[in-house]
Coordinates of C-alpha atoms in Angstrom, one line a residue:
X281 CA -11.3 -15.6 29.5
X282 CA -9.6 -13.1 27.1
X283 CA -11.6 -10.6 25.1
X284 CA -10.7 -12.5 21.9
X285 CA -11.9 -15.9 23.3
X286 CA -15.1 -14.4 24.7
X287 CA -16.0 -12.6 21.5
X288 CA -15.2 -15.4 19.1
X289 CA -17.5 -17.8 20.9
X290 CA -20.4 -15.5 20.1
X291 CA -21.8 -14.0 16.9
X292 CA -20.5 -10.6 16.0
X293 CA -22.0 -7.8 18.2
X294 CA -25.1 -6.2 16.8
X295 CA -24.5 -3.1 19.0
X296 CA -21.4 -1.3 20.4
X297 CA -23.0 -1.8 23.8
X298 CA -22.7 -5.6 23.5
X299 CA -19.1 -5.7 24.5
X300 CA -16.7 -4.2 27.1
X301 CA -13.3 -3.3 25.8
X302 CA -10.2 -4.5 27.7
X303 CA -7.5 -2.3 29.2
X304 CA -4.1 -2.8 30.8
X305 CA -3.6 -6.2 29.1
X306 CA -0.5 -7.6 27.5
X307 CA -0.8 -7.4 23.7
X308 CA 1.9 -7.7 21.0
X309 CA 4.2 -4.6 21.4
X310 CA 4.6 -1.9 18.8
X311 CA 7.7 -1.5 16.7
X312 CA 10.3 0.5 18.6
X313 CA 10.8 2.6 15.4
X314 CA 8.7 2.2 12.3
X315 CA 11.6 3.2 10.1
X316 CA 13.0 -0.2 10.8
X317 CA 10.0 -1.9 9.1
X318 CA 9.5 -2.9 5.5
X319 CA 5.8 -2.8 4.6
X320 CA 4.0 -4.9 2.0
X321 CA 0.5 -3.9 0.8
X322 CA -2.0 -6.4 -0.7
X323 CA -5.7 -6.6 -1.5
X324 CA -6.8 -9.9 0.0
X325 CA -9.1 -10.8 -2.9
X326 CA -6.1 -10.5 -5.3
X327 CA -3.3 -12.1 -3.3
X328 CA -3.8 -15.8 -2.4
X329 CA -6.5 -18.4 -1.9
X330 CA -4.0 -20.9 -0.4
X331 CA -4.5 -23.4 -3.3
X332 CA -1.5 -22.6 -5.4
X333 CA -0.3 -26.2 -5.1
X334 CA -3.2 -27.1 -7.3
X335 CA -2.0 -24.8 -10.1
X336 CA 1.3 -24.6 -12.0
X337 CA 3.8 -21.7 -11.6
X338 CA 3.2 -19.4 -14.5
X339 CA 5.7 -19.9 -17.4
X340 CA 6.4 -16.3 -18.4
X341 CA 8.0 -17.4 -21.7
X342 CA 4.9 -19.3 -22.7
X343 CA 2.0 -17.1 -21.5
X344 CA -0.4 -18.4 -24.2
X345 CA -0.3 -21.8 -22.4
X346 CA -2.2 -20.1 -19.5
X347 CA -4.9 -18.6 -21.7
X348 CA -7.3 -21.5 -22.0
X349 CA -10.6 -21.8 -23.7
X350 CA -13.6 -21.4 -21.4
X351 CA -15.7 -24.4 -20.4
X352 CA -18.6 -23.0 -22.4
X353 CA -16.5 -23.4 -25.6
X354 CA -15.6 -19.7 -25.9
X355 CA -12.0 -19.0 -26.9
X356 CA -9.7 -16.9 -24.7
X357 CA -10.5 -13.2 -24.9
X358 CA -8.7 -10.3 -23.3
X359 CA -12.0 -8.4 -23.0
X360 CA -13.3 -11.2 -20.8
X361 CA -10.1 -11.2 -18.7
X362 CA -10.5 -7.4 -18.2
X363 CA -14.1 -7.7 -17.4
X364 CA -13.3 -10.3 -14.7
X365 CA -10.7 -8.1 -13.2
X366 CA -12.8 -5.0 -13.0
X367 CA -16.2 -6.4 -11.9
X368 CA -15.6 -9.6 -9.9
X369 CA -14.2 -11.1 -6.7
X370 CA -11.4 -13.5 -7.6
X371 CA -11.3 -15.6 -4.5
X372 CA -8.4 -14.6 -2.3
X373 CA -8.8 -15.3 1.4
X374 CA -7.3 -14.7 4.8
X375 CA -6.3 -18.3 5.0
X376 CA -4.6 -17.9 1.7
X377 CA -2.6 -14.9 3.0
X378 CA -1.7 -16.9 6.1
X379 CA -0.2 -19.6 3.8
X380 CA 2.1 -17.1 2.2
X381 CA 3.7 -15.7 5.4
X382 CA 6.9 -17.5 4.8
X383 CA 7.0 -16.2 1.2
X384 CA 6.8 -12.7 2.6
X385 CA 9.2 -13.3 5.5
X386 CA 11.8 -14.5 3.1
X387 CA 11.3 -11.5 0.9
X388 CA 12.3 -9.3 3.9
X389 CA 8.9 -8.0 4.6
X390 CA 8.3 -7.1 8.3
X391 CA 4.8 -5.6 8.3
X392 CA 1.8 -6.6 6.1
X393 CA -0.8 -3.9 5.3
X394 CA -3.9 -5.8 4.5
X395 CA -6.6 -4.1 2.4
X396 CA -10.1 -3.8 4.0
X397 CA -11.5 -7.1 5.2
X398 CA -14.8 -5.9 6.6
X399 CA -18.1 -7.2 5.3
X400 CA -19.3 -5.6 2.0
X401 CA -22.8 -5.6 0.6
X402 CA -23.4 -9.2 -0.6
X403 CA -25.1 -8.1 -3.8
X404 CA -22.2 -5.9 -5.0
X405 CA -18.9 -6.9 -6.4
X406 CA -16.9 -4.5 -4.3
X407 CA -13.9 -6.8 -3.9
X408 CA -11.7 -3.8 -3.0
X409 CA -13.4 -3.6 0.4
X410 CA -13.9 0.1 0.8
X411 CA -17.7 0.0 0.9
X412 CA -18.4 -1.4 4.4
X413 CA -21.8 -2.8 5.3
X414 CA -20.9 -4.3 8.6
X415 CA -18.2 -2.6 10.6
X416 CA -17.9 -5.5 13.1
X417 CA -17.7 -8.5 10.8
X418 CA -15.2 -10.0 8.3
X419 CA -16.6 -10.4 4.8
X420 CA -17.5 -14.1 4.3
X421 CA -15.7 -14.2 1.0
X422 CA -12.4 -13.6 2.9
X423 CA -13.2 -15.9 5.8
X424 CA -14.2 -15.4 9.4
X425 CA -13.1 -13.3 12.4
X426 CA -11.3 -16.4 13.6
X427 CA -9.4 -16.5 10.4
X428 CA -8.3 -12.9 10.9
X429 CA -7.2 -13.6 14.5
X430 CA -5.3 -16.7 13.3
X431 CA -3.5 -14.6 10.7
X432 CA -2.3 -12.0 13.2
X433 CA -1.2 -14.7 15.7
X434 CA 0.7 -16.7 13.0
X435 CA 2.3 -13.5 11.7
X436 CA 3.4 -12.5 15.2
X437 CA 4.9 -15.9 15.7
X438 CA 7.1 -15.3 12.7
X439 CA 8.1 -11.8 13.7
X440 CA 5.7 -10.1 11.3
X441 CA 3.2 -7.3 12.1
X442 CA -0.2 -6.7 10.6
X443 CA -1.8 -3.4 9.6
X444 CA -5.5 -3.3 8.8
X445 CA -7.0 -0.9 6.2
X446 CA -9.9 1.1 7.7
X447 CA -12.5 3.6 6.7
X448 CA -14.3 6.1 8.9
X449 CA -15.1 8.8 6.3
X450 CA -17.9 6.8 4.7
X451 CA -19.9 3.6 4.6
X452 CA -21.0 1.4 1.7
X453 CA -24.1 1.7 -0.4
X454 CA -26.3 0.8 2.5
X455 CA -29.3 3.2 1.8
X456 CA -30.9 5.2 -0.9
X457 CA -32.2 8.8 -1.1
X458 CA -35.9 9.5 -1.0
X459 CA -38.1 8.9 -4.0
X460 CA -38.2 11.9 -6.2
X461 CA -34.8 13.2 -5.2
X462 CA -33.4 15.2 -8.2
X463 CA -30.9 13.0 -10.1
X464 CA -32.2 9.8 -8.7
X465 CA -32.2 7.8 -5.5
X466 CA -28.6 6.5 -5.9
X467 CA -26.4 9.3 -7.1
X468 CA -28.2 12.7 -6.8
X469 CA -26.0 15.7 -7.7
X470 CA -24.2 17.5 -4.8
X471 CA -26.1 20.0 -2.7
X472 CA -24.6 22.3 0.0
X473 CA -27.8 21.5 2.0
X474 CA -29.3 18.1 2.8
X475 CA -31.4 15.6 0.8
X476 CA -34.1 13.6 2.5
X477 CA -33.2 10.1 3.6
X478 CA -35.1 7.4 1.6
X479 CA -34.7 3.8 3.0
X480 CA -32.2 1.2 3.9
X481 CA -31.5 -1.5 1.3
X482 CA -31.9 -5.2 1.6
X483 CA -29.7 -8.2 0.7
X484 CA -30.1 -7.6 -3.0
X485 CA -30.1 -3.8 -2.9
X486 CA -33.9 -3.5 -2.8
X487 CA -35.5 -0.8 -0.5
X488 CA -36.8 -2.2 2.8
X489 CA -39.4 -0.7 5.1
X490 CA -38.3 0.3 8.6
X491 CA -35.0 -0.5 10.3
X492 CA -32.6 -3.3 9.3
X493 CA -33.5 -6.6 10.8
X494 CA -31.1 -9.2 9.3
X495 CA -27.3 -9.1 9.0
X496 CA -27.5 -8.4 5.2
X497 CA -29.8 -5.4 5.5
X498 CA -28.8 -1.8 6.0
X499 CA -25.6 -1.2 8.0
X500 CA -24.2 -2.6 11.3
X501 CA -23.7 -2.0 14.2
X502 CA -27.1 -0.6 15.1
X503 CA -25.6 2.8 16.2
X504 CA -24.9 3.6 12.5
X505 CA -28.6 3.2 11.6
X506 CA -29.6 6.8 12.2
X507 CA -30.2 8.8 9.0
X508 CA -28.5 11.9 10.6
X509 CA -25.2 9.9 10.7
X510 CA -24.9 10.8 7.0
X511 CA -24.4 14.1 5.3
X512 CA -26.9 13.2 2.6
X513 CA -25.3 15.7 0.2
X514 CA -25.2 13.6 -3.0
X515 CA -22.4 13.0 -5.4
X516 CA -20.0 15.9 -5.8
X517 CA -16.5 16.8 -7.0
X518 CA -14.1 15.0 -4.7
X519 CA -11.4 17.6 -5.5
X520 CA -13.5 20.8 -5.1
X521 CA -13.0 23.1 -2.1
X522 CA -10.3 24.5 0.1
X523 CA -8.3 22.1 2.3
X524 CA -8.9 24.4 5.3
X525 CA -12.7 24.5 4.8
X526 CA -14.4 22.0 7.1
X527 CA -17.5 22.2 4.9
X528 CA -15.8 21.9 1.5
X529 CA -17.6 19.9 -1.1
X530 CA -14.9 17.2 -1.2
X531 CA -15.6 16.6 2.5
X532 CA -19.4 16.3 2.3
X533 CA -19.7 14.4 -1.0
X534 CA -20.6 10.8 -1.3
X535 CA -17.9 8.6 -3.0
X536 CA -20.3 8.0 -5.9
X537 CA -22.7 5.7 -4.0
X538 CA -20.6 5.2 -0.9
X539 CA -22.4 7.2 1.8
X540 CA -20.5 10.0 3.5
X541 CA -20.6 10.1 7.3
X542 CA -21.6 13.3 9.1
X543 CA -18.9 13.1 11.7
X544 CA -20.1 16.0 13.7
X545 CA -23.3 14.2 14.5
X546 CA -23.3 13.5 18.3
X547 CA -21.3 10.4 19.3
X548 CA -20.8 9.2 15.7
X549 CA -17.0 9.7 15.7
X550 CA -16.7 8.0 19.1
X551 CA -18.8 5.1 17.8
X552 CA -16.7 4.6 14.7
X553 CA -13.6 4.7 16.9
X554 CA -15.1 2.1 19.1
X555 CA -15.7 -0.2 16.1
X556 CA -12.0 -0.1 15.3
X557 CA -11.0 -0.4 19.0
X558 CA -13.0 -3.7 18.8
X559 CA -10.7 -4.9 16.0
X560 CA -7.5 -4.0 17.9
X561 CA -8.8 -5.8 21.0
X562 CA -10.0 -8.8 19.0
X563 CA -7.1 -9.4 16.7
X564 CA -4.0 -7.8 18.3
X565 CA -3.3 -6.0 15.0
X566 CA -0.4 -3.5 15.0
X567 CA -1.7 -0.5 13.1
X568 CA -4.2 1.0 10.7
X569 CA -3.9 2.5 7.3
X570 CA -6.7 5.1 7.2
X571 CA -8.5 5.5 3.9
X572 CA -9.7 8.9 2.6
X573 CA -8.2 10.9 5.5
X574 CA -8.2 14.1 3.5
X575 CA -12.0 13.9 3.4
X576 CA -12.4 14.4 7.1
X577 CA -11.6 17.7 8.8
X578 CA -8.3 18.2 10.7
X579 CA -10.1 18.1 14.1
X580 CA -12.0 15.0 13.2
X581 CA -8.8 13.3 12.1
X582 CA -7.0 14.4 15.2
X583 CA -9.7 13.2 17.5
X584 CA -10.2 9.9 15.9
X585 CA -6.5 9.1 15.7
X586 CA -5.9 10.3 19.2
X587 CA -8.7 8.0 20.5
X588 CA -7.2 5.0 18.7
X589 CA -3.7 5.7 19.8
X590 CA -4.7 6.1 23.5
X591 CA -6.7 2.9 23.5
X592 CA -3.9 0.9 21.9
X593 CA -1.3 2.4 24.4
X594 CA -3.5 1.1 27.3
X595 CA -3.1 -2.4 25.8
X596 CA 0.7 -2.1 25.7
X597 CA 1.0 -0.9 22.1
X598 CA 2.9 2.2 22.8
X599 CA 3.1 3.3 19.1
X600 CA 0.2 1.8 17.3
X601 CA 1.0 2.7 13.7
X602 CA -1.5 5.1 12.0
X603 CA -0.7 6.0 8.4
X604 CA -3.1 8.2 6.4
X605 CA -4.1 8.2 2.7
X606 CA -4.2 11.9 2.0
X607 CA -4.9 12.7 -1.7
X608 CA -4.1 15.9 -3.5
X609 CA -0.3 15.9 -3.5
X610 CA 2.6 16.5 -1.2
X611 CA 1.3 19.8 0.3
X612 CA -1.8 18.1 1.5
X613 CA 0.1 15.3 3.1
X614 CA 2.4 17.7 5.0
X615 CA -0.6 19.9 6.1
X616 CA -2.3 16.9 7.8
X617 CA 0.9 15.7 9.4
X618 CA 1.5 19.1 10.8
X619 CA -2.1 19.6 12.1
X620 CA -2.8 16.1 13.3
X621 CA 0.7 16.0 14.9
X622 CA 1.8 13.0 16.9
X623 CA -1.7 11.4 16.6
X624 CA -0.7 10.4 13.0
X625 CA 2.5 8.5 12.4
X626 CA 2.9 9.0 8.7
X627 CA 1.3 9.8 5.3
X628 CA 1.5 7.7 2.2
X629 CA 3.6 9.3 -0.5
X630 CA 1.0 9.0 -3.2
X631 CA 1.5 12.5 -4.6
X632 CA 4.2 14.0 -6.7
X633 CA 6.9 12.1 -5.0
X634 CA 5.6 8.7 -6.2
X635 CA 5.7 9.9 -9.8
X636 CA 9.2 11.4 -9.4
X637 CA 10.4 8.1 -7.8
X638 CA 9.1 6.2 -10.8
X639 CA 10.8 8.4 -13.4
X640 CA 14.1 8.8 -11.6
X641 CA 14.3 5.0 -11.1
X642 CA 13.8 4.6 -14.9
X643 CA 16.5 7.1 -15.7
X644 CA 14.0 9.5 -17.3
X645 CA 14.2 12.4 -14.8
X646 CA 16.9 14.4 -13.0
X647 CA 17.6 12.6 -9.7
X648 CA 17.2 15.9 -7.9
X649 CA 13.4 15.8 -8.6
X650 CA 13.2 13.0 -6.1
X651 CA 15.9 13.8 -3.7
X652 CA 14.9 17.5 -3.4
X653 CA 11.7 16.2 -1.9
X654 CA 13.7 15.5 1.3
X655 CA 15.4 18.9 1.4
X656 CA 13.9 21.2 4.0
X657 CA 15.0 24.2 1.9
X658 CA 13.3 23.0 -1.3
X659 CA 10.3 20.9 -0.2
X660 CA 7.3 20.9 2.1
X661 CA 7.9 17.4 3.3
X662 CA 10.1 18.2 6.4
X663 CA 13.7 18.0 7.5
X664 CA 16.1 15.1 6.8
X665 CA 16.1 14.2 10.4
X666 CA 12.4 13.9 10.9
X667 CA 11.1 12.9 7.4
X668 CA 11.9 9.2 7.8
X669 CA 9.3 8.7 10.5
X670 CA 6.5 10.6 8.8
X671 CA 6.3 9.2 5.2
X672 CA 5.6 5.8 3.7
X673 CA 7.3 5.5 0.3
X674 CA 5.1 4.2 -2.5
X675 CA 6.2 3.0 -5.9
X676 CA 3.2 0.9 -7.0
X677 CA -0.2 0.7 -5.4
X678 CA -3.8 -0.2 -6.2
X679 CA -4.9 3.3 -7.2
X680 CA -2.2 5.5 -8.7
X681 CA -4.2 8.6 -8.0
X682 CA -1.5 10.6 -9.9
X683 CA -0.5 9.6 -13.4
X684 CA -1.2 6.5 -15.5
X685 CA -2.8 3.5 -13.9
X686 CA -0.1 0.9 -14.8
X687 CA 2.6 -0.7 -12.7
X688 CA 6.2 0.3 -12.9
X689 CA 7.1 -2.9 -14.7
X690 CA 4.5 -2.4 -17.4
X691 CA 6.9 -0.2 -19.3
X692 CA 10.2 -1.3 -17.9
X693 CA 13.4 -1.8 -19.8
X694 CA 14.1 -5.2 -18.3
X695 CA 12.7 -7.9 -16.1
X696 CA 14.4 -6.4 -13.1
X697 CA 14.4 -2.6 -13.7
X698 CA 11.8 -2.2 -10.9
X699 CA 14.5 -3.0 -8.3
X700 CA 15.9 0.5 -9.1
X701 CA 12.7 1.9 -7.7
X702 CA 12.6 -0.5 -4.7
X703 CA 16.2 0.3 -4.0
X704 CA 15.4 4.0 -3.7
X705 CA 12.5 3.1 -1.4
X706 CA 14.6 0.9 0.8
X707 CA 17.6 3.0 1.2
X708 CA 16.3 6.6 1.2
X709 CA 14.5 8.3 4.1
X710 CA 11.1 7.0 4.9
X711 CA 9.3 3.8 5.6
X712 CA 9.3 1.6 2.4
X713 CA 6.1 -0.1 1.2
X714 CA 6.2 -2.8 -1.5
X715 CA 2.9 -3.5 -3.3
X716 CA 1.9 -7.1 -3.9
X717 CA 3.3 -8.3 -7.2
X718 CA 6.1 -5.7 -7.5
X719 CA 8.5 -8.4 -6.4
X720 CA 7.3 -10.5 -9.3
X721 CA 7.4 -7.6 -11.8
X722 CA 3.7 -7.8 -12.6
X723 CA 3.0 -5.8 -15.7
X724 CA -0.3 -6.9 -17.3
X725 CA -0.3 -8.6 -20.7
X726 CA 2.6 -8.2 -23.2
X727 CA 2.5 -4.9 -25.2
X728 CA 1.3 -6.6 -28.4
X729 CA -1.9 -7.7 -26.6
X730 CA -2.8 -4.5 -24.8
X731 CA -4.8 -3.1 -27.7
X732 CA -7.5 -5.5 -26.7
X733 CA -7.8 -4.1 -23.2
X734 CA -10.5 -1.5 -22.5
X735 CA -9.2 1.6 -20.9
X736 CA -5.6 0.4 -20.6
X737 CA -3.7 2.9 -18.4
X738 CA -6.9 4.5 -17.2
X739 CA -8.5 1.8 -15.0
X740 CA -7.5 0.6 -11.5
X741 CA -8.1 -3.0 -12.6
X742 CA -4.7 -3.2 -14.3
X743 CA -3.1 -2.5 -11.0
X744 CA -4.9 -5.5 -9.3
X745 CA -4.0 -8.7 -11.0
X746 CA -4.6 -11.8 -8.8
X747 CA -1.2 -13.3 -8.0
X748 CA -2.6 -16.7 -7.2
X749 CA -3.9 -17.2 -10.8
X750 CA -7.6 -18.2 -10.3
X751 CA -9.1 -20.1 -13.2
X752 CA -12.4 -18.3 -12.8
X753 CA -13.8 -15.4 -10.7
X754 CA -16.8 -15.6 -8.4
X755 CA -20.2 -15.1 -9.9
X756 CA -21.7 -11.6 -9.8
X757 CA -23.7 -10.4 -6.8
X758 CA -25.1 -12.7 -4.1
X759 CA -24.6 -15.8 -6.2
X760 CA -20.8 -15.1 -5.8
X761 CA -21.0 -15.8 -2.1
X762 CA -21.3 -19.4 -3.0
X763 CA -20.3 -20.1 -6.7
X764 CA -17.7 -19.3 -9.3
X765 CA -18.5 -18.1 -12.9
X766 CA -17.1 -20.5 -15.5
X767 CA -18.1 -18.0 -18.3
X768 CA -15.2 -15.7 -17.4
X769 CA -11.5 -16.4 -17.0
X770 CA -9.8 -15.5 -13.7
X771 CA -7.9 -12.3 -13.5
X772 CA -4.5 -13.9 -13.3
X773 CA -1.1 -12.3 -13.7
X774 CA 0.1 -11.1 -17.2
X775 CA -3.3 -11.6 -18.8
X776 CA -3.6 -15.3 -17.9
X777 CA -5.8 -17.6 -15.8
X778 CA -5.0 -20.8 -13.9
X779 CA -1.4 -20.3 -13.0
X780 CA 0.2 -18.5 -10.0
X781 CA 3.3 -16.3 -9.9
X782 CA 4.7 -16.9 -6.4
X783 CA 8.2 -17.4 -7.7
X784 CA 11.0 -17.1 -5.0
X785 CA 13.6 -17.4 -7.8
X786 CA 12.4 -14.4 -9.8
X787 CA 15.1 -11.9 -10.6
X788 CA 13.3 -9.1 -8.7
X789 CA 12.3 -11.2 -5.7
X790 CA 15.9 -12.4 -5.1
X791 CA 17.3 -8.9 -5.4
X792 CA 14.7 -7.4 -3.0
X793 CA 15.3 -10.1 -0.5
X794 CA 19.0 -9.4 -0.5
X795 CA 18.4 -5.6 -0.2
X796 CA 16.0 -6.0 2.6
X797 CA 18.3 -8.3 4.5
X798 CA 21.1 -5.8 4.3
X799 CA 18.8 -3.0 5.4
X800 CA 17.9 -5.0 8.5
X801 CA 21.6 -5.7 9.3
X802 CA 22.9 -2.1 9.0
X803 CA 21.1 0.6 11.0
X804 CA 22.8 3.3 9.0
X805 CA 20.6 2.3 6.0
X806 CA 17.4 2.8 8.0
X807 CA 18.2 5.6 10.4
X808 CA 21.1 7.6 9.0
X809 CA 21.1 11.1 7.6
X810 CA 20.9 11.3 3.9
X811 CA 22.9 13.2 1.3
X812 CA 22.7 13.1 -2.5
X813 CA 26.3 13.0 -3.6
X814 CA 27.9 14.9 -6.5
X815 CA 29.4 12.7 -9.2
X816 CA 32.0 13.1 -11.8
X817 CA 31.7 11.4 -15.2
X818 CA 35.1 11.1 -16.7
X819 CA 34.0 9.7 -20.1
X820 CA 31.8 12.8 -20.5
X821 CA 34.5 15.1 -19.2
X822 CA 32.1 16.2 -16.4
X823 CA 33.7 17.3 -13.2
X824 CA 32.1 16.8 -9.7
X825 CA 28.7 18.4 -9.5
X826 CA 24.9 17.9 -9.6
X827 CA 24.7 17.6 -13.3
X828 CA 21.0 17.0 -13.5
X829 CA 21.5 14.2 -16.0
X830 CA 19.0 11.4 -16.1
X831 CA 20.1 7.9 -16.9
X832 CA 23.5 8.1 -15.2
X833 CA 24.9 6.9 -11.8
X834 CA 23.0 8.2 -8.8
X835 CA 25.0 8.2 -5.6
X836 CA 23.8 9.0 -2.1
X837 CA 25.1 8.5 1.4
X838 CA 23.4 7.5 4.6
X839 CA 25.5 8.7 7.6
X840 CA 25.0 7.5 11.2
X841 CA 27.7 8.7 13.7
X842 CA 31.0 7.7 12.2
X843 CA 29.5 5.3 9.7
X844 CA 28.9 6.1 6.0
X845 CA 27.0 3.8 3.6
X846 CA 27.2 4.9 0.0
X847 CA 24.4 3.7 -2.3
X848 CA 25.3 3.7 -6.0
X849 CA 22.5 3.1 -8.5
X850 CA 22.8 2.8 -12.3
X851 CA 19.6 4.5 -13.3
X852 CA 20.1 3.7 -17.0
X853 CA 17.6 1.0 -18.2
X854 CA 19.8 -0.7 -20.7
X855 CA 23.5 0.3 -20.6
X856 CA 26.4 0.0 -18.1
X857 CA 27.3 3.1 -16.3
X858 CA 30.2 4.2 -14.0
X859 CA 31.2 7.4 -12.2
X860 CA 33.2 8.9 -9.4
X861 CA 31.1 9.4 -6.3
X862 CA 31.9 11.9 -3.6
X863 CA 32.2 10.5 0.0
X864 CA 32.6 12.2 3.3
X865 CA 36.3 13.3 3.6
X866 CA 36.0 13.5 7.4
X867 CA 34.8 10.0 7.8
X868 CA 37.2 8.5 5.3
X869 CA 40.8 9.3 6.0
X870 CA 43.6 9.5 3.4
X871 CA 44.6 5.9 2.6
X872 CA 41.3 4.4 3.7
X873 CA 39.0 2.2 1.7
X874 CA 35.3 1.3 1.5
X875 CA 34.0 -2.3 1.2
X876 CA 31.2 -3.5 -1.1
X877 CA 28.5 -5.1 1.0
X878 CA 25.9 -5.5 -1.8
X879 CA 26.0 -5.8 -5.5
X880 CA 22.5 -6.7 -6.9
X881 CA 24.0 -7.8 -10.2
X882 CA 25.9 -10.4 -8.3
X883 CA 22.8 -11.4 -6.4
X884 CA 20.8 -11.8 -9.6
X885 CA 23.5 -13.6 -11.5
X886 CA 25.4 -16.3 -9.5
X887 CA 28.1 -16.5 -12.2
X888 CA 28.7 -12.7 -12.1
X889 CA 32.3 -11.8 -13.0
X890 CA 32.0 -8.1 -13.2
X891 CA 33.5 -5.4 -11.0
X892 CA 32.8 -4.6 -7.4
X893 CA 31.9 -8.0 -6.1
X894 CA 30.8 -8.3 -2.5
X895 CA 33.8 -8.1 -0.1
X896 CA 36.0 -6.2 -2.5
X897 CA 37.3 -2.8 -1.5
X898 CA 37.6 0.6 -3.2
X899 CA 40.3 3.1 -2.2
X900 CA 39.1 6.5 -1.1
X901 CA 40.9 8.8 -3.5
X902 CA 41.5 12.6 -3.3
X903 CA 41.2 15.3 -5.9
X904 CA 41.4 19.0 -5.1
X905 CA 40.3 18.3 -1.5
X906 CA 37.4 16.1 -2.6
X907 CA 37.2 12.5 -1.4
X908 CA 35.6 10.0 -3.8
X909 CA 35.4 6.4 -4.9
X910 CA 35.8 5.3 -8.5
X911 CA 32.9 3.1 -9.6
X912 CA 33.6 1.0 -12.7
X913 CA 30.7 0.5 -15.1
X914 CA 28.0 -1.6 -13.5
X915 CA 25.0 -3.2 -15.3
X916 CA 21.8 -1.4 -16.0
X917 CA 19.4 -0.9 -13.1
X918 CA 21.7 -2.5 -10.6
X919 CA 22.8 -1.2 -7.2
X920 CA 26.0 -1.2 -5.1
X921 CA 26.3 -0.4 -1.5
X922 CA 29.7 0.4 0.1
X923 CA 30.5 1.2 3.7
X924 CA 33.5 2.3 5.7
X925 CA 32.5 0.0 8.6
X926 CA 31.7 -3.4 7.1
X927 CA 32.5 -5.3 10.4
X928 CA 29.8 -6.3 12.8

């Protein structure tokens, strides 16, 4: 009997001693090179409940049709919609995600990063999943351990991989501080010393006497039920302290009421690693995204990641993918990658690079602000040969820790401008990650309605619309484990309720699918060296150079051996643009030509009659020893790719 079969026939383990982990077994293999993957990140509560066939596809030209009155007679209110999105579970499930594997496969996704699925406190509305109460159980609002195993198996059968989101820096709000603690029992102010432990909390957040007895009390497994597993330092400043200080305030602080682990406590780090080894063995998942990695020390990060990688390797997963969330900017990302070394595959680019990517894609910033991030002479992020393995590119996500908390498409110039950002992700160095809803240009309500939204641009909720369009959210607290709340609308897309937006014909979806398919076909677009190309703009009388002009043609090459692929992006949001783009004179002889292998304007408009259609060629021209191709004006926010070796 396999480990999975044996453990699914029993209740979840109460103790880490209740199971023996396997070794030297045949599990689903790792990706040979994670640069070949296209990641897709979703929060399971906000993705799918699998019941979209009971709801209409959202009509984006008639949004008011999907803003119904509530059953209690109240008329639609955006304040109620916002309340639902910020404070309630919406109803997405693992089975719902499984029902959308074909949708993701056809988009060109190869690896799905699933937000935390572990059991939360039943009395809280922590739909995001980052406050774990039981480290060995799936939250019942998402489904069961069997549902998770089924998801991974079905994904593998379709050639998809699954990455789970994990946390080992802190646990949920599973205990309170002692009565009389300055500042209160839930959020006392930070102390460099230790506060006294109070008590574990019960199923409704009430203090309980003694140790947890039922599944809903305290924290599980039992090895985490020692007060000294926690720093007990209260709520501090999560940005205060030096990155190299193992006792910095940002490393010892609770995350508001989420309780910080004291990872130097004997055996605690090993026990947490064993919790996550259990999930690898049970589900056959392919990697972990590690939350709040900056908030553990370098040594703790190295030891935890090393333990996970070695265990997975013994199961035949030779490169189990570990990607860290490292807040604080590009320098912090690079520092952890250097110190943790090969025990950590990559960091999420959630610092300055994400903001630069956004602005360059919208034609609002000099392209060098983004491309210099790859230059070893100008950036801290590593050389152009190594960077692609070590960074996961982010355009939209669920946090936006830097900048305004709105999606790219919320202030886009067109219904497809976001593909300019995704094109930069897919065809520059790194491992691209698409956030759920980006392929549908999710944007929140129309601008005229945003005045009714509390804290627009300042709240995470507006990054987390539920794609499946629930009519209503779950009730608050423990009641929500069983029932929905008909007094609130669901937090559906674009400020609606009751209509989903899984539209495979959307202008963004079809363009991303075409780009991802081409990326899969041509290794040069995934693995090649990268060069930002000088351009010449005849109508502005600008000769070849890095002009630093925003909103013009951006050209860059990927080079692999004798093959050059030239990517040409019109970064202007509304107007056509053309330019001359430099190519490699050594790889493109006099009299040679390059062939168009992708034109996103043609993909998005079947009747397209403009220039540079797929299969057409451009002569490589010469001027003062410079080799270049002449790009006729192409539509706003569209992409061309040309190559000197179009044949298979």
